[in-house]
Coordinates of C-alpha atoms in Angstrom, one line a residue:
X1 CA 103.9 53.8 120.3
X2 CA 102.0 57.0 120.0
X3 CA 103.9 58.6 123.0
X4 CA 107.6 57.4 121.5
X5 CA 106.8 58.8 118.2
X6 CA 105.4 62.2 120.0
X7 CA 108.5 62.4 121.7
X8 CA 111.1 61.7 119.2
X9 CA 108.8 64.4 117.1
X10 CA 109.5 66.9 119.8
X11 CA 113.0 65.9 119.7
X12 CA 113.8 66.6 116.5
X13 CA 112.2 69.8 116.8
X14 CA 113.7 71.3 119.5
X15 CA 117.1 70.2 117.2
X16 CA 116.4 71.6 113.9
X17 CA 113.5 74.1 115.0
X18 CA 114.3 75.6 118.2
X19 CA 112.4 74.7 121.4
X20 CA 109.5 77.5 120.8
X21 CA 108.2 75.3 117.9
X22 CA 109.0 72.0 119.9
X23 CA 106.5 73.5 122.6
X24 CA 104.2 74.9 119.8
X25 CA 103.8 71.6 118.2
X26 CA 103.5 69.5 121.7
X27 CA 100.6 71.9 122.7
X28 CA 99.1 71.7 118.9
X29 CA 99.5 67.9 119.1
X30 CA 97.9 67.1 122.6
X31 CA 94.8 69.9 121.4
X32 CA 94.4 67.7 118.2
X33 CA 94.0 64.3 120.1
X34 CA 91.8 65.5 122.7
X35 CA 89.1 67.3 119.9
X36 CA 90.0 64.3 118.0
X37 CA 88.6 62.2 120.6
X38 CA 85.3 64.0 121.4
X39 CA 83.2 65.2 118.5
X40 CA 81.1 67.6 120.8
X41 CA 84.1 69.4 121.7
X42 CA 85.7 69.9 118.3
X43 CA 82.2 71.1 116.6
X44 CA 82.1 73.1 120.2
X45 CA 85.4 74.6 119.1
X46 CA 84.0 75.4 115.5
X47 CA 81.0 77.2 116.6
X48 CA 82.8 79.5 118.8
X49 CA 85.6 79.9 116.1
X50 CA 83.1 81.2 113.6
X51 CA 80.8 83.5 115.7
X52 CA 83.8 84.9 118.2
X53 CA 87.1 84.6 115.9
X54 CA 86.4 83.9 112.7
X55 CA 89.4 84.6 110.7
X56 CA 92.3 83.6 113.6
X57 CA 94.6 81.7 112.0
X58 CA 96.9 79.3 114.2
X59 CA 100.1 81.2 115.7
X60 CA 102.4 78.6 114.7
X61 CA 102.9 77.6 110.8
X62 CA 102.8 74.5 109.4
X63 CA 105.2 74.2 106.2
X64 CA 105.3 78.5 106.1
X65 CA 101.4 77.9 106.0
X66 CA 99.8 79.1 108.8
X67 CA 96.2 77.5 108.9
X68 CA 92.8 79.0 110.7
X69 CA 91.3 77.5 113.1
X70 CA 88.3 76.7 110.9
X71 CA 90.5 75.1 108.9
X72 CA 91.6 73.1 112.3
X73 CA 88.4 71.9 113.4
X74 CA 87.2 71.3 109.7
X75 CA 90.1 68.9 109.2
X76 CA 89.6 67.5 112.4
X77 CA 85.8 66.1 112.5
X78 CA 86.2 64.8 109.3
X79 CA 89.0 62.7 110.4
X80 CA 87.3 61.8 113.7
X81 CA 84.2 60.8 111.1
X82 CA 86.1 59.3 108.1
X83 CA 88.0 57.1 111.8
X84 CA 84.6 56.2 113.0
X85 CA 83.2 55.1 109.9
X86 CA 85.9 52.9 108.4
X87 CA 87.0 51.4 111.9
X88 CA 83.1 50.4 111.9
X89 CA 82.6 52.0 115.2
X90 CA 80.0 54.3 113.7
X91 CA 77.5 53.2 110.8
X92 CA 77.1 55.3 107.9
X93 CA 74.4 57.2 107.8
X94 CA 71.6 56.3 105.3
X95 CA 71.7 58.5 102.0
X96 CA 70.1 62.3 101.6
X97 CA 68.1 63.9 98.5
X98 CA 71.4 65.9 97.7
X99 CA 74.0 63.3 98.3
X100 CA 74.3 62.8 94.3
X101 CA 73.7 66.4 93.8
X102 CA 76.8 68.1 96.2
X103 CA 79.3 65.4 95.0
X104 CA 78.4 66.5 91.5
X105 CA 78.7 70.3 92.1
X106 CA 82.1 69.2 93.9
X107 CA 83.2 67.7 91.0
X108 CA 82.4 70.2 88.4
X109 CA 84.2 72.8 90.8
X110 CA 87.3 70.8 90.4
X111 CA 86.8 70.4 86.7
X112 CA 86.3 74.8 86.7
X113 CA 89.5 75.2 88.8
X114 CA 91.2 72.5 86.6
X115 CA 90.2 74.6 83.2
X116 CA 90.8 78.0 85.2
X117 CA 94.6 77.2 85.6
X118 CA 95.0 78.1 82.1
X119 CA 93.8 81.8 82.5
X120 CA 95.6 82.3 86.3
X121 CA 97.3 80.1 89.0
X122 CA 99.0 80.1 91.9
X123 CA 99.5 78.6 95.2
X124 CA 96.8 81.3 97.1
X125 CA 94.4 80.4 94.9
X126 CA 94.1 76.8 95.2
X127 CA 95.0 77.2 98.9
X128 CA 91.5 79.1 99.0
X129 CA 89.8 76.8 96.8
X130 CA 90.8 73.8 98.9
X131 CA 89.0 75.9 101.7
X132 CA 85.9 76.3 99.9
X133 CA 85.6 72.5 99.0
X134 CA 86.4 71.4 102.6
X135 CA 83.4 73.7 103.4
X136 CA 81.1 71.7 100.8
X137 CA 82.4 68.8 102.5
X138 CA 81.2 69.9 105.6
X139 CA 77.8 68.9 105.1
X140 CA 78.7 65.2 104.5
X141 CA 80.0 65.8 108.1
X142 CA 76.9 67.5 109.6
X143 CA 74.5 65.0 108.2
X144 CA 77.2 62.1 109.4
X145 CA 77.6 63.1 113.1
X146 CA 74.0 65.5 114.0
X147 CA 71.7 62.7 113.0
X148 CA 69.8 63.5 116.9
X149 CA 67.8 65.1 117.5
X150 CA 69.1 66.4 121.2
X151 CA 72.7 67.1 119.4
X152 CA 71.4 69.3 116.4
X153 CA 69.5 71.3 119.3
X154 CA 73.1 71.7 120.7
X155 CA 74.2 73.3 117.6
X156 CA 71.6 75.9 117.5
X157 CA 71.9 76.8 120.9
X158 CA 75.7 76.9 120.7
X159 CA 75.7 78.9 117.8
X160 CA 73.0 81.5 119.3
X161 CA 75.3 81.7 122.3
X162 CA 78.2 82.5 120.1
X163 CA 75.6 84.9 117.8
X164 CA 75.1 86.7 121.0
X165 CA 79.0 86.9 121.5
X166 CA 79.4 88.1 118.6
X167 CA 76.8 90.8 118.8
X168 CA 77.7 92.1 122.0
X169 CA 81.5 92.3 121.0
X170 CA 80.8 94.0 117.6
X171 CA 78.2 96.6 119.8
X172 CA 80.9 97.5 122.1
X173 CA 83.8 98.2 119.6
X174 CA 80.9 99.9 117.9
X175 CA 80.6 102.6 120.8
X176 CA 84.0 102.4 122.2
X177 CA 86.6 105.7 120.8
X178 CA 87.6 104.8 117.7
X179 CA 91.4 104.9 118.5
X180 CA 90.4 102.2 121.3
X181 CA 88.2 100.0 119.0
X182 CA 91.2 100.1 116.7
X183 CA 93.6 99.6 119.4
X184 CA 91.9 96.0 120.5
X185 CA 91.1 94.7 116.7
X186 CA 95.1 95.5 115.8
X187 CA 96.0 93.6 118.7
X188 CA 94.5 90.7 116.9
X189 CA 97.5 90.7 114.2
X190 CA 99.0 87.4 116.0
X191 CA 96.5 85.2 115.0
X192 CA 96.0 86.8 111.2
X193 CA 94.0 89.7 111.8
X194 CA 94.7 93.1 109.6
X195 CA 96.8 95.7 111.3
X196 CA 96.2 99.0 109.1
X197 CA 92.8 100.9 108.9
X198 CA 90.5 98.0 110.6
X199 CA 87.5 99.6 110.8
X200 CA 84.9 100.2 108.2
X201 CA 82.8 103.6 106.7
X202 CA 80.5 103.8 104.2
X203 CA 82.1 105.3 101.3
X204 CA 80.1 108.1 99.3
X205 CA 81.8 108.8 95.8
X206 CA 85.3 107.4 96.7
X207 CA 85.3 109.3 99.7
X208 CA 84.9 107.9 103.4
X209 CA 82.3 109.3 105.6
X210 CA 82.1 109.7 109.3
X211 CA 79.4 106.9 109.1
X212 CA 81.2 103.7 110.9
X213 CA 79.6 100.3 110.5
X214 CA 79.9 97.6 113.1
X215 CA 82.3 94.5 112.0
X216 CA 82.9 92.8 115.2
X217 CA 86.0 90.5 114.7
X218 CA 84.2 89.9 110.8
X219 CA 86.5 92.1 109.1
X220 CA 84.3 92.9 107.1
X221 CA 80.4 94.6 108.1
X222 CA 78.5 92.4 105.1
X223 CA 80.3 89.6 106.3
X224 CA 79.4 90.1 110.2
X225 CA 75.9 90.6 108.9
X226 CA 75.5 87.7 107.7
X227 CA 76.8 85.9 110.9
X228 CA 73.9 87.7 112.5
X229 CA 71.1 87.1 110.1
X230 CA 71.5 83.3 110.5
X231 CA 71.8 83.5 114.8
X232 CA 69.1 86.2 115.1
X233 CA 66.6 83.4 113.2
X234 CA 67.9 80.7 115.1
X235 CA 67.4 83.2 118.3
X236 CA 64.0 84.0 117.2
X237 CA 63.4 80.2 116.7
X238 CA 64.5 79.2 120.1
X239 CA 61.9 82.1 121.4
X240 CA 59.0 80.9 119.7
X241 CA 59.6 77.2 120.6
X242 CA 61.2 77.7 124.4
X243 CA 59.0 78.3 128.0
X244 CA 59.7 80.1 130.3
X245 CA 63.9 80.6 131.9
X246 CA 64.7 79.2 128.0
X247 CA 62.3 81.5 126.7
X248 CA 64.1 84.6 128.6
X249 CA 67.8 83.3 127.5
X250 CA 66.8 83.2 123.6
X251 CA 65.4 86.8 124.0
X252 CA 68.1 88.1 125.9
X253 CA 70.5 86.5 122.9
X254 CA 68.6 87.7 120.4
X255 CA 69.0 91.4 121.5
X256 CA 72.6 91.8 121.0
X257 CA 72.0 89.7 117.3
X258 CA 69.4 92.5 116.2
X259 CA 71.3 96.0 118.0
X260 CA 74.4 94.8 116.1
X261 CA 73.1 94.0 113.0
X262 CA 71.6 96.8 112.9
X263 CA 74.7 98.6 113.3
X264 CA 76.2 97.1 110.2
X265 CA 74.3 99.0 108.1
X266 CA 74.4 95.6 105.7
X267 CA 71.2 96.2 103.6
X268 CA 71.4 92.3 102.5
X269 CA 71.7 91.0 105.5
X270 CA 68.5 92.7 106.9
X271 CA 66.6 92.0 103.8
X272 CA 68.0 88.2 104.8
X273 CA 66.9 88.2 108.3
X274 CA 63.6 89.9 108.0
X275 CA 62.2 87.4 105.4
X276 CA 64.0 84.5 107.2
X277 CA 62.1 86.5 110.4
X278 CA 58.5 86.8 108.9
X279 CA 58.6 82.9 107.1
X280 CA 59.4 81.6 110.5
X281 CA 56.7 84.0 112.4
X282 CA 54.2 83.0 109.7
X283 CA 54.7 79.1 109.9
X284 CA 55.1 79.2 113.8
X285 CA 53.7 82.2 115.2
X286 CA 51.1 84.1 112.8
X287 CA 49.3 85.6 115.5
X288 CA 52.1 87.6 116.3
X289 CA 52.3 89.3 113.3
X290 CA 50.1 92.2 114.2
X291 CA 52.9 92.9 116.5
X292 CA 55.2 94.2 114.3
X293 CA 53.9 97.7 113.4
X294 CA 54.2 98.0 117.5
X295 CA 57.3 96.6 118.0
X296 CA 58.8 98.9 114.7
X297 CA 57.0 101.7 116.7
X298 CA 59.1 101.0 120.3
X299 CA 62.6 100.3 117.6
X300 CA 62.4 103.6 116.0
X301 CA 61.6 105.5 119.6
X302 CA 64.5 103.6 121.3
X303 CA 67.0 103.7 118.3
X304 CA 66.1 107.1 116.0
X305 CA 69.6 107.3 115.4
X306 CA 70.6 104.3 114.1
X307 CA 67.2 103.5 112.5
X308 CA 67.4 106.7 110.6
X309 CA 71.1 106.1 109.6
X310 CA 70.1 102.6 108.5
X311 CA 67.0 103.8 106.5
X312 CA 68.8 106.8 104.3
X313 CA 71.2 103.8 103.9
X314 CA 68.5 101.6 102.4
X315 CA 66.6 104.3 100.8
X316 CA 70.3 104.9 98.8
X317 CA 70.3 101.7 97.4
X318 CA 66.3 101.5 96.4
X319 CA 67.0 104.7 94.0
X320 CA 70.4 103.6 93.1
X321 CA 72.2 106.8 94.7
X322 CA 75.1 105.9 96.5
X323 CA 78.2 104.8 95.2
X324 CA 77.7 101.0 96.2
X325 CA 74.4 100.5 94.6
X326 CA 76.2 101.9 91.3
X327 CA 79.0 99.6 91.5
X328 CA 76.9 96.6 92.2
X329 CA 75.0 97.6 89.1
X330 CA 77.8 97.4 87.2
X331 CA 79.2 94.2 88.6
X332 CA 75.9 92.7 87.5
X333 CA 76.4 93.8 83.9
X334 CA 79.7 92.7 83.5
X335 CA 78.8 89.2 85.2
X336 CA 76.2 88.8 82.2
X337 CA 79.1 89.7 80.4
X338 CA 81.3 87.0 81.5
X339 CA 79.1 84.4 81.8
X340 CA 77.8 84.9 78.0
X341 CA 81.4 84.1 77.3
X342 CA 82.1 81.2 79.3
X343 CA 78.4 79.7 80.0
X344 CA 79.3 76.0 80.7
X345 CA 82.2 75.8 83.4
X346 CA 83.0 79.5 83.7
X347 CA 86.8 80.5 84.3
X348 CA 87.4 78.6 87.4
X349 CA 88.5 80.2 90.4
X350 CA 91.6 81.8 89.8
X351 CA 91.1 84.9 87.7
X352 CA 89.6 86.2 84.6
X353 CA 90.6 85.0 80.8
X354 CA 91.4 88.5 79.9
X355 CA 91.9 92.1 81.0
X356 CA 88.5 93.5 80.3
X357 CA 87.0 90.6 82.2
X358 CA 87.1 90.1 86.4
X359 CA 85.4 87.6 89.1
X360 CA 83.5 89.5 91.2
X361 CA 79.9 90.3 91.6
X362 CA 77.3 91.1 95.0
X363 CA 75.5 88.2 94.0
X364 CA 76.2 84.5 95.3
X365 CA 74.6 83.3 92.3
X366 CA 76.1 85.2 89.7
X367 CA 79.6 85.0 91.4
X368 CA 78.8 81.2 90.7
X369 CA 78.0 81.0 87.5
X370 CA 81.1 83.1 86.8
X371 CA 83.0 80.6 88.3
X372 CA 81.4 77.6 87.4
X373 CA 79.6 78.0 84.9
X374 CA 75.9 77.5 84.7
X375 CA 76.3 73.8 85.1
X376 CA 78.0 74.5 88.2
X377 CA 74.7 76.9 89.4
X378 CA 72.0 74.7 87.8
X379 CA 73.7 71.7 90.1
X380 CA 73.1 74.7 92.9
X381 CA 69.7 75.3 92.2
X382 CA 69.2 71.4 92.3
X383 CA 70.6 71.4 95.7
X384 CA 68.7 73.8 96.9
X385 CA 65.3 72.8 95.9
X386 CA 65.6 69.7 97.6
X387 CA 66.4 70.5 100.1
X388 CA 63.9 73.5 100.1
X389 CA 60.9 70.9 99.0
X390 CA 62.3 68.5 101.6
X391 CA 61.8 70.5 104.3
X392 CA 58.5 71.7 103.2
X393 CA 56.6 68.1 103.1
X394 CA 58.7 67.2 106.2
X395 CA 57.1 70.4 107.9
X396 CA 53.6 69.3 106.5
X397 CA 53.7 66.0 107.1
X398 CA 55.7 65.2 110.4
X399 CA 54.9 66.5 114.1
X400 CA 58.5 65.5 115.1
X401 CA 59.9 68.1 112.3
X402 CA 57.7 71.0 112.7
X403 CA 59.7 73.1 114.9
X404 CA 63.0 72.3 113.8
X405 CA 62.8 72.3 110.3
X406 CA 60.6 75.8 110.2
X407 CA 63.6 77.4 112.6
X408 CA 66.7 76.0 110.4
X409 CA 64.6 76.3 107.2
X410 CA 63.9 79.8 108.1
X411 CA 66.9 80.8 108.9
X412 CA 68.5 78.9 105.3
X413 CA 65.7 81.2 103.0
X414 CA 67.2 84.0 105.2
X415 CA 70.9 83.4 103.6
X416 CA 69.2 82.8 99.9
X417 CA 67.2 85.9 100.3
X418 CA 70.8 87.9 101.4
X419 CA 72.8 85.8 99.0
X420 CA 70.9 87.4 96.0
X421 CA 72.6 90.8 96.2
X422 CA 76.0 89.6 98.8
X423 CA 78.8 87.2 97.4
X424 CA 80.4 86.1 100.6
X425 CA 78.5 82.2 101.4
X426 CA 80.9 81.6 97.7
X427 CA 83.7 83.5 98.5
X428 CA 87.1 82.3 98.6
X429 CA 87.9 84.9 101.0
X430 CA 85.0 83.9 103.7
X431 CA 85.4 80.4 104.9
X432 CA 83.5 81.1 108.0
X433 CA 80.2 82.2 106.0
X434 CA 80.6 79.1 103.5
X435 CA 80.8 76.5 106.0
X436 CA 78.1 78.2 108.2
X437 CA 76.2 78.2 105.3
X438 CA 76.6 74.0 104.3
X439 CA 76.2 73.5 108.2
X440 CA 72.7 75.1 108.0
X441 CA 71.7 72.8 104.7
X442 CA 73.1 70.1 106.6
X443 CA 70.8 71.0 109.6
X444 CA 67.5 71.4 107.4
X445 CA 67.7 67.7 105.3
X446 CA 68.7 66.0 108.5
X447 CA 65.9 67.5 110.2
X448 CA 63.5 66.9 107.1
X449 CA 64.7 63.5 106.4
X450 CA 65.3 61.8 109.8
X451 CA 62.5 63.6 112.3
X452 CA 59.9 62.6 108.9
X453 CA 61.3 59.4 108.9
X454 CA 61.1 58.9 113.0
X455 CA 57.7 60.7 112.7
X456 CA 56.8 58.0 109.9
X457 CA 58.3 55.0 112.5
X458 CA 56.2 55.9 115.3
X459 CA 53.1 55.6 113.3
X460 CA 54.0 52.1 112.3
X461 CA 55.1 51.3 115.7
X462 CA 51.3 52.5 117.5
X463 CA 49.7 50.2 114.8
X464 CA 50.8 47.2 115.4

């Protein structure tokens, strides 16, 4: 039955379409049953998508909508989930600490982007909030499907490989001419990518500089330095806890990370990996902490250049001197401003109730209490401390969760630290970052919860 109604689909098409959509659509169809059929392979598919290609979107549209493939492989292992779990091939997992907590900060997004409507709507905007709900939803996923041990391993040594992609690509357009970097990026504009100016400068009072920062296929530097932060603590992670040939890989991954994220010049994304970096060193490895001052010592002999570029950077920002810093000040002002207005649900997700107001702020947490309110970032703050305080008595209390939960912990504090003064794990514009961001809480309270709970098994199971 399936392969009648596939072929009277491609029928039609080739009739009313033309046969390059037919053939589109056949090609589209057979990819969707075949990641539909094999979980691995679909979240396989995601992992690469987000490191390597982030923002490719899917050639052929769907409805004049052309969706990414993020959105693709989203939609796809929750339907190969929700199919498992209501054909009763697959039992549903036993509930989290934040179960009650993310269905509530779902809701109450819907109930901002309901009130929001009133202010500004259209179809972009709730295309974009659909995005950032299916990213929540995400985690419902994660926690469904990565409940061993073995399999959320995979994902961290999937995502480092793509990390170290990711790196290495960025590093290269980094050093290539800049008519050539530009050349490959534009070539991009099939699958969704910009076509005009693609790469980035800092800016220094509305004017670019000759200063480039690395991007990758991230569009955007803060944005790529995020990606990093997150795989160079999982890299670091994998170091610590591998021997030997394993050992050697997670290094060699983990130099690309570091050399690229360096080259971003993203001051929150450092600040995010180097306290993700030193919490995981200090639970795992504090011996090695003396080691820093040497290694600093070898960095800034083998990379003056771009450590000095990336210090006057950061120093910029400390004193408030460069144009960015002043904006961001600014934002944070008129946030307060906003949110003293609208303190309960915000103004939703669409736009601003008047012309003196915006959405916008460098800060994760301020951009979502703009949006939603402070109920809306109180439910936030709920979700993240229990998961947080989860993974801390897990890491005291369990052998099993020890290694796992510090690494994915780490690397979680790591995006907190960052999200403080960057707005892209909420923005509407960064589904990549926002569902990289859910996959890593999903990571830390099925670690916490079912390695402290296998940990707490195999104690009753050597007593009797």
């Amino acid at each position: 039955m399936v392969v009648i109604a596939l072929g009277a689909a491609v029928a039609i098409a080739m009739t009313y379409a033309g046969p390059l959509f037919a053939i589109g659509g056949l090609v589209a169809a057979v990819v969707g049953f075949v990641l539909i059929g094999s979980q691995r392979l679909t979240f396989l598919a995601f992992l690469l998508t987000v490191t390597v290609l982030p923002f490719g979107v899917i050639p052929i549209g769907v409805g004049g909508v052309r969706p990414t493939f993020i959105d693709a492989t989203l939609v796809l292992l929750l339907a190969s989930t929700m199919g498992g779990v209501l054909s009763r091939r697959v039992a549903w997992r036993p509930p989290t600490p934040i179960d009650i907590p993310i269905a509530a900060f779902i809701i109450v997004s819907l109930a901002a982007f309901t009130l929001g409507t009133a202010y500004a709507f259209n179809s972009e905007a709730a295309r974009q909030y659909a995005k950032l709900i299916n990213s929540v939803v995400f985690f419902f996923v994660v926690t469904q499907i990565a409940r061993e041990s073995a399999f959320r391993e995979w994902i961290v040594a999937v995502l480092v490989f793509g990390g170290a992609a990711a790196g290495a690509i960025g590093a290269g357009l980094y050093h290539l001419p800049t008519e050539t970097a530009s050349s490959i990026l534009r070539a991009l504009r099939p699958l969704g990518y910009p076509s005009g100016d693609v790469l980035r400068y800092i800016e220094d009072a509305g004017v670019r500089t000759d200063t480039m920062r690395a991007i990758g296929t991230s569009i955007d530097p803060n944005v790529y330095g995020a990606l990093l932060l997150v795989c160079g603590v999982l890299a670091l992670g994998q170091a610590y806890e591998s021997r030997g040939q394993r050992r050697a890989v997670a290094v060699l991954a983990l130099a690309p990370i570091l050399y690229a994220l360096l080259l971003t010049l993203s001051r929150g994304s450092w600040l995010g990996f180097a306290s993700g970096a030193l919490l995981l060193t200090m639970l795992r490895r504090p011996r090695l902490l003396w080691l820093i001052p040497i290694v600093g010592s070898f960095g800034v002999v083998l990379f003056s250049t771009q450590l000095a570029r990336f210090a006057e950077h950061f120093m910029k920002a400390v004193f408030a001197r460069d144009q960015a810093t002043g904006m961001r000040l600014g934002e944070y002002k008129d946030a307060f401003n906003l949110i003293q207005q609208n303190p309960l649900l915000g103004v939703g997700f669409g736009g601003a109730p008047s012309v003196d107001l915006y959405i916008g702020v460098s800060s994760t947490y301020l951009l979502v209490a703009e949006e939603m309110g402070l109920i809306g970032l109180g439910l936030l703050a709920l979700i993240l401390w229990r998961t947080l305080s989860g993974a801390w008595l897990a890491y005291r209390s369990s052998s099993n969760a020890v290694a796992s939960v510090a690494t994915v912990g780490s690397a979680l504090c790591g995006m907190l630290v960052a999200a403080a003064v960057d707005r892209h794990f909420f923005d509407l514009r960064f589904q990549n970052i926002s569902a990289l961001f859910w996959m890593i809480v999903a990571l830390v309270v099925v670690s916490s919860t079912r390695d402290h709970a296998d940990d707490r098994l195999g104690g009753l199971g050597g007593g009797t």
